[in-house]
Tab-separated table of C-alpha atoms in Angstrom:
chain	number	residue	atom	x	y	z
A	178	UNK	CA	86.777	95.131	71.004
A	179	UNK	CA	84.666	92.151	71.518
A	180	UNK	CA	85.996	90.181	67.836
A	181	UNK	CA	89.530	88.503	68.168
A	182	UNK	CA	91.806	90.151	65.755
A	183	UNK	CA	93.540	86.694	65.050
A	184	UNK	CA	96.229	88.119	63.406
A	185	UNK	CA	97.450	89.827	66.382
A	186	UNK	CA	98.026	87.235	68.695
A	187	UNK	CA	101.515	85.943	66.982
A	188	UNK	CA	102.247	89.303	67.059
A	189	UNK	CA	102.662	89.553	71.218
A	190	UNK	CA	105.565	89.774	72.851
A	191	UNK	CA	105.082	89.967	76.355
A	192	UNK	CA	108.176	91.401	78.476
A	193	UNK	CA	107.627	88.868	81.359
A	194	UNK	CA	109.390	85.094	80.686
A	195	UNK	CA	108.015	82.483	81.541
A	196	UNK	CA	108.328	80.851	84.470
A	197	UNK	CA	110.920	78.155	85.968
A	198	UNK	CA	109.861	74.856	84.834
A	199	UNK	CA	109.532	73.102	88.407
A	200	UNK	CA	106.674	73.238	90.898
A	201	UNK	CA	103.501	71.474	91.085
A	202	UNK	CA	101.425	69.998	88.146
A	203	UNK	CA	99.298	72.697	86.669
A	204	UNK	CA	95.575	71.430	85.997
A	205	UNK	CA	93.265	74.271	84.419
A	206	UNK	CA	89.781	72.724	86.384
A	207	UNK	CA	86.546	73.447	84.870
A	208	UNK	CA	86.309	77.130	85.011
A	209	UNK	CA	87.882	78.428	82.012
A	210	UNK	CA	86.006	75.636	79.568
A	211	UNK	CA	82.522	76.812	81.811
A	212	UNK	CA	83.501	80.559	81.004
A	213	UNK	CA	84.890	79.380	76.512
A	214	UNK	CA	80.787	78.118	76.427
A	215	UNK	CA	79.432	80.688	77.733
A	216	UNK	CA	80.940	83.016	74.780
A	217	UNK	CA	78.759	83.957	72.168
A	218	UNK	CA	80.000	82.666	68.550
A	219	UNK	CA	82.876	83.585	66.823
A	220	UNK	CA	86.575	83.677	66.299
A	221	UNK	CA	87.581	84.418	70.232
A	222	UNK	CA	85.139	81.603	71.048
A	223	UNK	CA	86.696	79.458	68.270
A	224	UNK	CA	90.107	80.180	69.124
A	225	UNK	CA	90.250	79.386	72.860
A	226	UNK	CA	87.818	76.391	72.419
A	227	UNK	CA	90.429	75.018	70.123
A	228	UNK	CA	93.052	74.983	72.779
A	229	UNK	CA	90.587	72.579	75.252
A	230	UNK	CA	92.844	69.638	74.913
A	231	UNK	CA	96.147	71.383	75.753
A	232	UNK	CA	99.007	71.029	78.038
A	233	UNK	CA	98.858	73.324	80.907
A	234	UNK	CA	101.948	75.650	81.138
A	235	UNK	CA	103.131	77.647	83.895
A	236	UNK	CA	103.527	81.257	82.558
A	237	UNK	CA	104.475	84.758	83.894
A	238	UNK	CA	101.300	86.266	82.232
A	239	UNK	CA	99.304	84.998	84.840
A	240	UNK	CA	99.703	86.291	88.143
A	241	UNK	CA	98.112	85.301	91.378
A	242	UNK	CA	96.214	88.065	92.981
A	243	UNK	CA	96.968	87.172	96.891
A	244	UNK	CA	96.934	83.230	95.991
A	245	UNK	CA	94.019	82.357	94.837
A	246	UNK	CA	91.296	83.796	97.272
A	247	UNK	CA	88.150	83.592	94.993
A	248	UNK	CA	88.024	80.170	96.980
A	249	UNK	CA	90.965	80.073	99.634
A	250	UNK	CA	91.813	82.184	102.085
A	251	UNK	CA	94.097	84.864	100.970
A	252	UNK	CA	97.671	85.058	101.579
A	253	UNK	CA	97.900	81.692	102.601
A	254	UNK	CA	100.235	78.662	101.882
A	255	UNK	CA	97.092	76.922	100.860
A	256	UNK	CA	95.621	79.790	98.514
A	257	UNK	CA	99.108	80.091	96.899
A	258	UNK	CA	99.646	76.918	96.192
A	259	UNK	CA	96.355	76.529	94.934
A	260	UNK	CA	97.321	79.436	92.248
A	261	UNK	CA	100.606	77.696	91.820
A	262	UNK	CA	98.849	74.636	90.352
A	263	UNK	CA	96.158	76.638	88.173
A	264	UNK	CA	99.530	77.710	86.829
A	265	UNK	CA	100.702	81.574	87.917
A	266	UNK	CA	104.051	81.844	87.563
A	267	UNK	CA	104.459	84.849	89.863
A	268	UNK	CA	102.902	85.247	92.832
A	269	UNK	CA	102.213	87.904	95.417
A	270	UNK	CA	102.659	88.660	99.105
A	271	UNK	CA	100.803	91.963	100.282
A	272	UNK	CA	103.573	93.263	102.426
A	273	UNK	CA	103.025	94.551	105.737
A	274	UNK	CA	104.960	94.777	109.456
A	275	UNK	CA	104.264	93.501	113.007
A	276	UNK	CA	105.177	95.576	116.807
A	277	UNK	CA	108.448	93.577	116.165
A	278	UNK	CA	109.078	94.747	113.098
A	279	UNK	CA	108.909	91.377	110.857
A	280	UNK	CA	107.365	91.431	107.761
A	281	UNK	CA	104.691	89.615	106.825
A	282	UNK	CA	102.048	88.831	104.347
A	283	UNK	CA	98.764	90.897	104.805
A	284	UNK	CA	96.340	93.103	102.250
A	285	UNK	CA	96.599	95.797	105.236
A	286	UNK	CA	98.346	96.231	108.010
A	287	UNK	CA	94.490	96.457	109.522
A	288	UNK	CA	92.751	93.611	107.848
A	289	UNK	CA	93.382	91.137	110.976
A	290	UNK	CA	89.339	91.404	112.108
A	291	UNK	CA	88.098	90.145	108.205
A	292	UNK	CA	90.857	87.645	107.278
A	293	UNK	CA	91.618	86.015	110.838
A	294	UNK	CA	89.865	84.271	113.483
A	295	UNK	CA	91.415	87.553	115.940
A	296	UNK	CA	87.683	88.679	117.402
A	297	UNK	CA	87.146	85.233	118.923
A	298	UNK	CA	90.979	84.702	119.943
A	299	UNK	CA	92.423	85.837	123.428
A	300	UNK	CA	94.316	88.458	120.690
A	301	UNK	CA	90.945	90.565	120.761
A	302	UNK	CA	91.686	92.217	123.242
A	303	UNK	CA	95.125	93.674	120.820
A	304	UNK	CA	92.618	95.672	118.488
A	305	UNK	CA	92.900	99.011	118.494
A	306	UNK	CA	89.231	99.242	117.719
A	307	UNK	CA	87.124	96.194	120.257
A	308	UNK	CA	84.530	94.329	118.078
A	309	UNK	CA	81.341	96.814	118.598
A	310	UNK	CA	78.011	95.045	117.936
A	311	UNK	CA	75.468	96.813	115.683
A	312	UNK	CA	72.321	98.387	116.326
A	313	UNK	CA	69.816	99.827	114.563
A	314	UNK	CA	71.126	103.155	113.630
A	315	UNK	CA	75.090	101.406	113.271
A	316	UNK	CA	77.029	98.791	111.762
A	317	UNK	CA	78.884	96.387	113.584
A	318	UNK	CA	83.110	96.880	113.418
A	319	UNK	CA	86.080	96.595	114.263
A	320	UNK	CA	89.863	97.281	113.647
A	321	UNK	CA	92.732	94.763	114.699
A	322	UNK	CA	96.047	95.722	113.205
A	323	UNK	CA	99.661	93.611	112.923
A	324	UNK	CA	101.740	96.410	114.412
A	325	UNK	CA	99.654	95.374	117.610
A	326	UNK	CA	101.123	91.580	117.521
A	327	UNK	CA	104.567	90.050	118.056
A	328	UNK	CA	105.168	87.732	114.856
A	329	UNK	CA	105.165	84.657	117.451
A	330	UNK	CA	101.106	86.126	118.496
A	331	UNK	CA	100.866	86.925	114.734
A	332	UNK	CA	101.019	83.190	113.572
A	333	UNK	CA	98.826	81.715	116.509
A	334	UNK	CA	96.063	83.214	114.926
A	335	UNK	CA	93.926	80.972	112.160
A	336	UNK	CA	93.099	83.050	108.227
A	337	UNK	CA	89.564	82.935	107.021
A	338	UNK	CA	87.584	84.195	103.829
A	339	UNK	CA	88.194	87.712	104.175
A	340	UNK	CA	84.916	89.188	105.533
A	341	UNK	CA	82.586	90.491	107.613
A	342	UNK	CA	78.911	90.522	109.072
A	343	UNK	CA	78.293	94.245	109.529
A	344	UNK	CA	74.778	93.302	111.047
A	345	UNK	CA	76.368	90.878	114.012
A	346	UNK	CA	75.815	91.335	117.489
A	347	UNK	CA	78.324	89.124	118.630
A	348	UNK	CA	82.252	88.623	117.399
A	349	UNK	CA	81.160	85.052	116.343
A	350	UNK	CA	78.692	86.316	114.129
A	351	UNK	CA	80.787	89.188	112.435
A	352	UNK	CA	83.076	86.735	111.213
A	353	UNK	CA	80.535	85.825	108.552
A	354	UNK	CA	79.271	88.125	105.332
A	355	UNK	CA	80.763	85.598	103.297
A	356	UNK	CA	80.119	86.786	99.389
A	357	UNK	CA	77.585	84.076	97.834
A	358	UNK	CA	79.893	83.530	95.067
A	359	UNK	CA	82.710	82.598	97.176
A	360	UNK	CA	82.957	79.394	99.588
A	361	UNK	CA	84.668	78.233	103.154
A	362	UNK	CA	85.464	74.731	101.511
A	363	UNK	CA	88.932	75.258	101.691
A	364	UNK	CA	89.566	76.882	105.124
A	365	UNK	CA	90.497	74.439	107.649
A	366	UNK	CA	93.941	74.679	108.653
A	367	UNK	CA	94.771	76.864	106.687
A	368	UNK	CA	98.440	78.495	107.498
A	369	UNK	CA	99.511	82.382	107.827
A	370	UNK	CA	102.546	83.668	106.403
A	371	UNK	CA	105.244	85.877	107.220
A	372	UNK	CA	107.354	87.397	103.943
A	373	UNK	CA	110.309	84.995	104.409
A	374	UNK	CA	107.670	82.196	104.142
A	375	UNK	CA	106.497	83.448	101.058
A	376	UNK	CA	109.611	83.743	99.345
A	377	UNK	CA	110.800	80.177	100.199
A	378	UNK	CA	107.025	78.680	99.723
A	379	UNK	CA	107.178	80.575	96.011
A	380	UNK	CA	110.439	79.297	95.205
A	381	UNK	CA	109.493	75.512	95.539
A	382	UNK	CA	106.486	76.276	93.469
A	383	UNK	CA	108.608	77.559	90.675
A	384	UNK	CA	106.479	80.886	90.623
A	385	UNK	CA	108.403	84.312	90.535
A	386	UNK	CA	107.724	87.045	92.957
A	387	UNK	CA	105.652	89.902	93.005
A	388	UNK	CA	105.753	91.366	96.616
A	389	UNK	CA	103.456	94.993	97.676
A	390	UNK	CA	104.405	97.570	99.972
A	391	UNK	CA	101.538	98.191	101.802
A	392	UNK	CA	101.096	101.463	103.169
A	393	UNK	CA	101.023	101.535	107.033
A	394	UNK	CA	98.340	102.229	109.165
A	395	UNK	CA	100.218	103.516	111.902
A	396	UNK	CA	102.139	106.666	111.769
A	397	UNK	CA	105.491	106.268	110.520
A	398	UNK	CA	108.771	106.226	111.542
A	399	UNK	CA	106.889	103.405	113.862
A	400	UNK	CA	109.301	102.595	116.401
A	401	UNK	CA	111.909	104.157	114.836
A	402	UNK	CA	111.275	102.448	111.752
A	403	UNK	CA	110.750	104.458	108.498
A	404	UNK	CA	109.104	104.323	105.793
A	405	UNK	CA	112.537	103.831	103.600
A	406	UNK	CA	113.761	101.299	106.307
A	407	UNK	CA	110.393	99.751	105.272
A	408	UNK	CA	110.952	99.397	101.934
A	409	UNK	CA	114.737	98.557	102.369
A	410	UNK	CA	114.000	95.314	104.900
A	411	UNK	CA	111.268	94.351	101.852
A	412	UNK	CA	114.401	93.717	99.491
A	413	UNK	CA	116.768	92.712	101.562
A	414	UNK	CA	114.973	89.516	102.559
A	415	UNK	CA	114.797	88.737	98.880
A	416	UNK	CA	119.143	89.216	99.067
A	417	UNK	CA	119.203	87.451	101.458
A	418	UNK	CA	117.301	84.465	100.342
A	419	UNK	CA	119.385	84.880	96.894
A	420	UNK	CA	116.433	85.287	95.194
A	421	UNK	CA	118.219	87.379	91.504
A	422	UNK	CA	116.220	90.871	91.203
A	423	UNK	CA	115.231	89.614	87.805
A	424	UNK	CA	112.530	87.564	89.212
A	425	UNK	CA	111.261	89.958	92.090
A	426	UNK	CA	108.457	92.972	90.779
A	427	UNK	CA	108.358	94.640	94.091
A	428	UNK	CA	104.831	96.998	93.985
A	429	UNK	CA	103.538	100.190	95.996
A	430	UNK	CA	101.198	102.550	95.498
A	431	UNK	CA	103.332	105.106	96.683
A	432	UNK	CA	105.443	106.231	94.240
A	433	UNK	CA	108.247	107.526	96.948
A	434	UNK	CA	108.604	103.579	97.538
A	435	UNK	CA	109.628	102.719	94.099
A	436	UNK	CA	111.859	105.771	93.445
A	437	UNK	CA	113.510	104.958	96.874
A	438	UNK	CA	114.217	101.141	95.024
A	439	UNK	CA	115.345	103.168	91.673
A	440	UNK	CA	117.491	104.899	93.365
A	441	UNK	CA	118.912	102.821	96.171
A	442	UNK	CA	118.383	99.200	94.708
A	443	UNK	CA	118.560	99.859	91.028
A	444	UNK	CA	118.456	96.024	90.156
A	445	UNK	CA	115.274	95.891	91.640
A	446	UNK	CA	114.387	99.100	90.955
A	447	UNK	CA	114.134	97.951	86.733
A	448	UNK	CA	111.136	95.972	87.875
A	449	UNK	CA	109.375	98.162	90.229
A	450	UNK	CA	105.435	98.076	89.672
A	451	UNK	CA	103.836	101.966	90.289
A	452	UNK	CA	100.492	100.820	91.355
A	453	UNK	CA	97.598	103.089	90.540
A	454	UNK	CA	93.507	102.498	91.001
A	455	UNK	CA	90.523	104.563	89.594
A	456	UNK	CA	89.698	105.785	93.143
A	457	UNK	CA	92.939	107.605	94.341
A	458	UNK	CA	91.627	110.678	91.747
A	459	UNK	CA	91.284	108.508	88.037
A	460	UNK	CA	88.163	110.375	87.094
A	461	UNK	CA	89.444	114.102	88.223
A	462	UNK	CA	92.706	113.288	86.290
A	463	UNK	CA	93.076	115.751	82.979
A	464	UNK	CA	94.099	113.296	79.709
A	465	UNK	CA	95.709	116.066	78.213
A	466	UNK	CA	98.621	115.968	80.814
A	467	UNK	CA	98.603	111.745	80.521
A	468	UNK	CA	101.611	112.428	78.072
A	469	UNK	CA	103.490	114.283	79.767
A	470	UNK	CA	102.720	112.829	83.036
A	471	UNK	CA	104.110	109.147	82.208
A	472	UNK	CA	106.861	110.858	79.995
A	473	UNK	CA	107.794	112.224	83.818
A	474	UNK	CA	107.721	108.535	85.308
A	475	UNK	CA	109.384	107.188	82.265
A	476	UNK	CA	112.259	110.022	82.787
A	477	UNK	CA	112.236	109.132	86.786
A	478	UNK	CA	113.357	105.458	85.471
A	479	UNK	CA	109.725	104.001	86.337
A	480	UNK	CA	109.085	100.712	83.718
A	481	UNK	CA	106.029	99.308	85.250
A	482	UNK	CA	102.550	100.902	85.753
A	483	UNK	CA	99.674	98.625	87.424
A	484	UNK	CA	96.414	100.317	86.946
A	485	UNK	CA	93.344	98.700	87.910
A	486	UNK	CA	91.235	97.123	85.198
A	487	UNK	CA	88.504	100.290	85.203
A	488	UNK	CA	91.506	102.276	83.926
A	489	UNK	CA	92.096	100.124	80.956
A	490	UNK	CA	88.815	99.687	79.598
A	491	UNK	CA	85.809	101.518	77.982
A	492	UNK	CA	82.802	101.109	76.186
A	493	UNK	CA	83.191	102.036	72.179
A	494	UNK	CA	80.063	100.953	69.731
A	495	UNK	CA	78.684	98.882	72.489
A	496	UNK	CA	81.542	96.568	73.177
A	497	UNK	CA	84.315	96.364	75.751
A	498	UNK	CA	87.674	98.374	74.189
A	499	UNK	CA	90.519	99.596	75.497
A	500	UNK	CA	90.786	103.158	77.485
A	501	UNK	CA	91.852	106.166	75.886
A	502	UNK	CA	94.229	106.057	79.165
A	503	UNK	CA	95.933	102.781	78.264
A	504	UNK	CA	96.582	103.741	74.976
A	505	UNK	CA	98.636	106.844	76.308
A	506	UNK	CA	100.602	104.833	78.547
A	507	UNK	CA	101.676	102.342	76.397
A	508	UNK	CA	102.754	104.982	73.806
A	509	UNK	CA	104.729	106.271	76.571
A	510	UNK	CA	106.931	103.304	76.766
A	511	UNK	CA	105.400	101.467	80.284
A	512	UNK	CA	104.744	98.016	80.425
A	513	UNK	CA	101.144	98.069	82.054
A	514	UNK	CA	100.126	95.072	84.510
A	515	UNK	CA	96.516	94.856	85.176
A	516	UNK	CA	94.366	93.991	88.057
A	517	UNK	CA	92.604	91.923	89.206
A	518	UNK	CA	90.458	89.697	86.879
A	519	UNK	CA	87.541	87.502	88.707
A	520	UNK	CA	87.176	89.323	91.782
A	521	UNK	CA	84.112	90.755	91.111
A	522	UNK	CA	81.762	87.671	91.092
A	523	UNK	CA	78.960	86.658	88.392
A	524	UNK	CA	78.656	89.480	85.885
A	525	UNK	CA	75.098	89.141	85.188
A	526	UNK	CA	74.500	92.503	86.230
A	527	UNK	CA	77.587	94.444	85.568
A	528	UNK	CA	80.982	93.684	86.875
A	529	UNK	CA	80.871	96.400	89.507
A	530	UNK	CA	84.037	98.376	90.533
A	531	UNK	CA	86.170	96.848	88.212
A	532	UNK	CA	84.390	96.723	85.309
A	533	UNK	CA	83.091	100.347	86.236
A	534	UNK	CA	82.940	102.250	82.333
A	535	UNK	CA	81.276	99.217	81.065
A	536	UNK	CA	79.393	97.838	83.373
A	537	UNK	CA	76.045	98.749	80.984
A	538	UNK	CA	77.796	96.608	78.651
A	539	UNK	CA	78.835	93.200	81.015
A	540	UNK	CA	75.954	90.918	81.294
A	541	UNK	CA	77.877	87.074	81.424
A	542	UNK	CA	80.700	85.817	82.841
A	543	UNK	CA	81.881	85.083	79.760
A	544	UNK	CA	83.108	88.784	79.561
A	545	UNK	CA	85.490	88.024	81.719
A	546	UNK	CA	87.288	86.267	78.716
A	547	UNK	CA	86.210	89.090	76.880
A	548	UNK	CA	87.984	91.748	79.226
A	549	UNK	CA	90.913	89.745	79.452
A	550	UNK	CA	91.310	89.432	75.470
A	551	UNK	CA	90.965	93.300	75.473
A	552	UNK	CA	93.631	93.765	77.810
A	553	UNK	CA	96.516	91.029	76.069
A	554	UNK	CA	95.331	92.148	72.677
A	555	UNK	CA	94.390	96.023	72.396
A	556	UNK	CA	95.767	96.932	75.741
A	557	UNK	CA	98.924	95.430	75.481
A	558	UNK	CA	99.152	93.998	78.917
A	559	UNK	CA	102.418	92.209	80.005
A	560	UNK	CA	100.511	90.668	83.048
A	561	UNK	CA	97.081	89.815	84.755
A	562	UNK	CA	96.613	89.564	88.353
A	563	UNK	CA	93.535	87.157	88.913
A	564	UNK	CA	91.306	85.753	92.332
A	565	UNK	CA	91.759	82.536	89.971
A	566	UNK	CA	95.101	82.661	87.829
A	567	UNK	CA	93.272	79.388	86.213
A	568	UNK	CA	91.104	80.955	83.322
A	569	UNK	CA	94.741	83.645	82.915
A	570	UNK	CA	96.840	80.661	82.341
A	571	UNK	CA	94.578	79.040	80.259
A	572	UNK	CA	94.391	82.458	78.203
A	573	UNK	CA	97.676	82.861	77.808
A	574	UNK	CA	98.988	78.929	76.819
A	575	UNK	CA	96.264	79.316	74.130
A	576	UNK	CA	97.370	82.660	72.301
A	577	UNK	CA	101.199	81.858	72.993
A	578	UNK	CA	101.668	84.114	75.993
């Protein structure tokens, strides 16, 4: 609901500690104070306003959605530390493999053509789809993939904003598209990363870990590598780095990947995240099973669910509440993780994909605030993934996260 039920907030226990106290200073910026004015009045506005003049924490609520890519370039040391210093205390490397078989940290496996400078490299001519320019009946595209690089050709290559000008006629031009509400300030130089880098560049940020399994765009075994070597190398980089599975929440949205870590790395396996989105079947889903269904996962040894934020939330009386859904998984015993808070831009007109069964309802950015509040109060959320971990943190110092 949109009112703050004050009463509740000492009442929060979140699973997830909070976060090593080393790293870089943590500054809040201006954006969480810009979103606590735009609120209308009343006790959440009064609340969080109250907390202006506090000392940033680090905390394990808030979790850095690849970095912090509503302004960097994702899955980069910059972007990262950028969410390390808006305070996230975990942070997350999209998991994914080269031709060489090193890990490293991508959304997909495929994503090379939006998120790198690949198109206009001497690596373009790696993609397994060349750049095609559009025309009038087609779209311009594209697919470059990591499985077609060695790690070594892998890092040559320079990160950008993830997107894409589906109206270029050239591979210069299709490296535009850039979404209005996000910028290319903070793009030069920026540095790739493989997984190992990730785990060591987390580490001296005092953040925790929250690595996904991506799933592979090539058909697997790939090179004689399978799917559970796959998910096997994932961990073993974190036991190798002696990195204690207490602080590691590997994800996947395939739920063979996190029974495999049940099963085989148990220690790890406690913490597994079972990612789950609204369009992999949400809305054909029966609610009369949801009991027994997470019942099933709970029985499997599952802990964590991660649903997207359009799974959590609905419209009741005309204000934002939380889903029918959530409420059955969190009577079924799994700590719920949500994602991912500000990446769907101004909310003047809805919140799009995200904020899909109330999107009639979202008409400021300051519902952003008022999502969030929904999801630590009513939903019961033991994390937030965020494109800026900065309004999160501030969030969660202010009700005692």
């Amino acid at each position: 609901m949109r009112h703050l039920a004050l009463s509740a907030t000492l009442l929060i226990c979140p699973i997830l500690a909070q976060a090593q106290a080393t790293g870089p200073a943590i500054s809040y910026g201006v954006r969480p104070a810009y979103l606590i004015d735009k609120l209308p009045a009343g006790p959440l506005k009064d609340k969080l306003a109250a907390c202006e003049g506090q000392t940033p924490e680090r905390t394990t609520f808030s979790i850095g959605h690849r970095g912090g890519p509503l302004m960097f370039p994702e899955h980069t040391v910059e972007s990262n530390r950028a969410a390390a210093r808006m305070g996230a205390g975990i942070l997350e490397c999209d998991v994914t493999f080269t031709k060489d078989l090193e890990l490293v940290c991508r959304h997909a496996q495929n994503d090379l053509h939006t998120t790198t400078d690949i198109l206009t490299s001497d690596l373009a001519e790696t993609c397994v789809t060349p750049f095609t320019a559009a025309t009038a009946e087609t779209p311009a595209k594209a697919e470059c993939r990591t499985s077609e690089l060695t790690l070594a050709q892998f890092k040559s290559l320079s990160p950008k904003m993830d997107s894409r000008d589906k109206t270029a006629t050239t591979p210069a031009g299709y490296q535009g598209g850039l979404a209005r509400f996000r910028t290319d300030l903070y793009t030069d130089g920026a540095q790739l990363m493989t997984h190992k880098d990730s785990i060591a560049l987390f580490r001296d940020l005092g953040a925790k870990f929250t690595p996904e399994l991506k799933s592979p765009a090539v058909e697997m075994p790939f090179n004689g590598f399978t799917q559970a070597d796959y998910a096997q190398k994932l961990i073993d980089e974190y036991k190798e780095a002696g990195v204690p599975a207490s602080d590691v929440w590997a994800q996947s949205f395939n739920l063979d990947d996190i029974l495999y870590w049940i099963d085989h790395e148990p220690d790890f396996g406690k913490q597994a995240v079972y990612l789950v989105q609204w369009s992999r079947g949400f809305d054909e889903q029966d609610p009369t099973t949801w009991a027994q269904d997470f019942a099933a996962l709970k029985a499997r040894g599952v802990q964590y669910l991660a649903p997207s934020i359009n799974m959590l939330l609905t419209a009741e009386n005309g204000q934002i509440a939380a889903s029918a859904y959530a409420r059955a998984a969190k009577a079924a015993g799994l700590k719920l993780i949500a994602w991912s808070l500000e990446r769907s831009g101004p909310l003047a007109q809805g919140g799009g994909w995200y904020f899909k069964p109330v999107n009639d309802i979202v008409d400021t950015d300051a519902d952003y605030l008022v999502a969030l509040d929904v999801l630590a109060q009513e939903v019961g959320v033991d994390g937030v993934f965020s494109d800026w971990p900065a309004t999160v943190t501030y969030y969660a110092n202010c009700m005692g996260l």
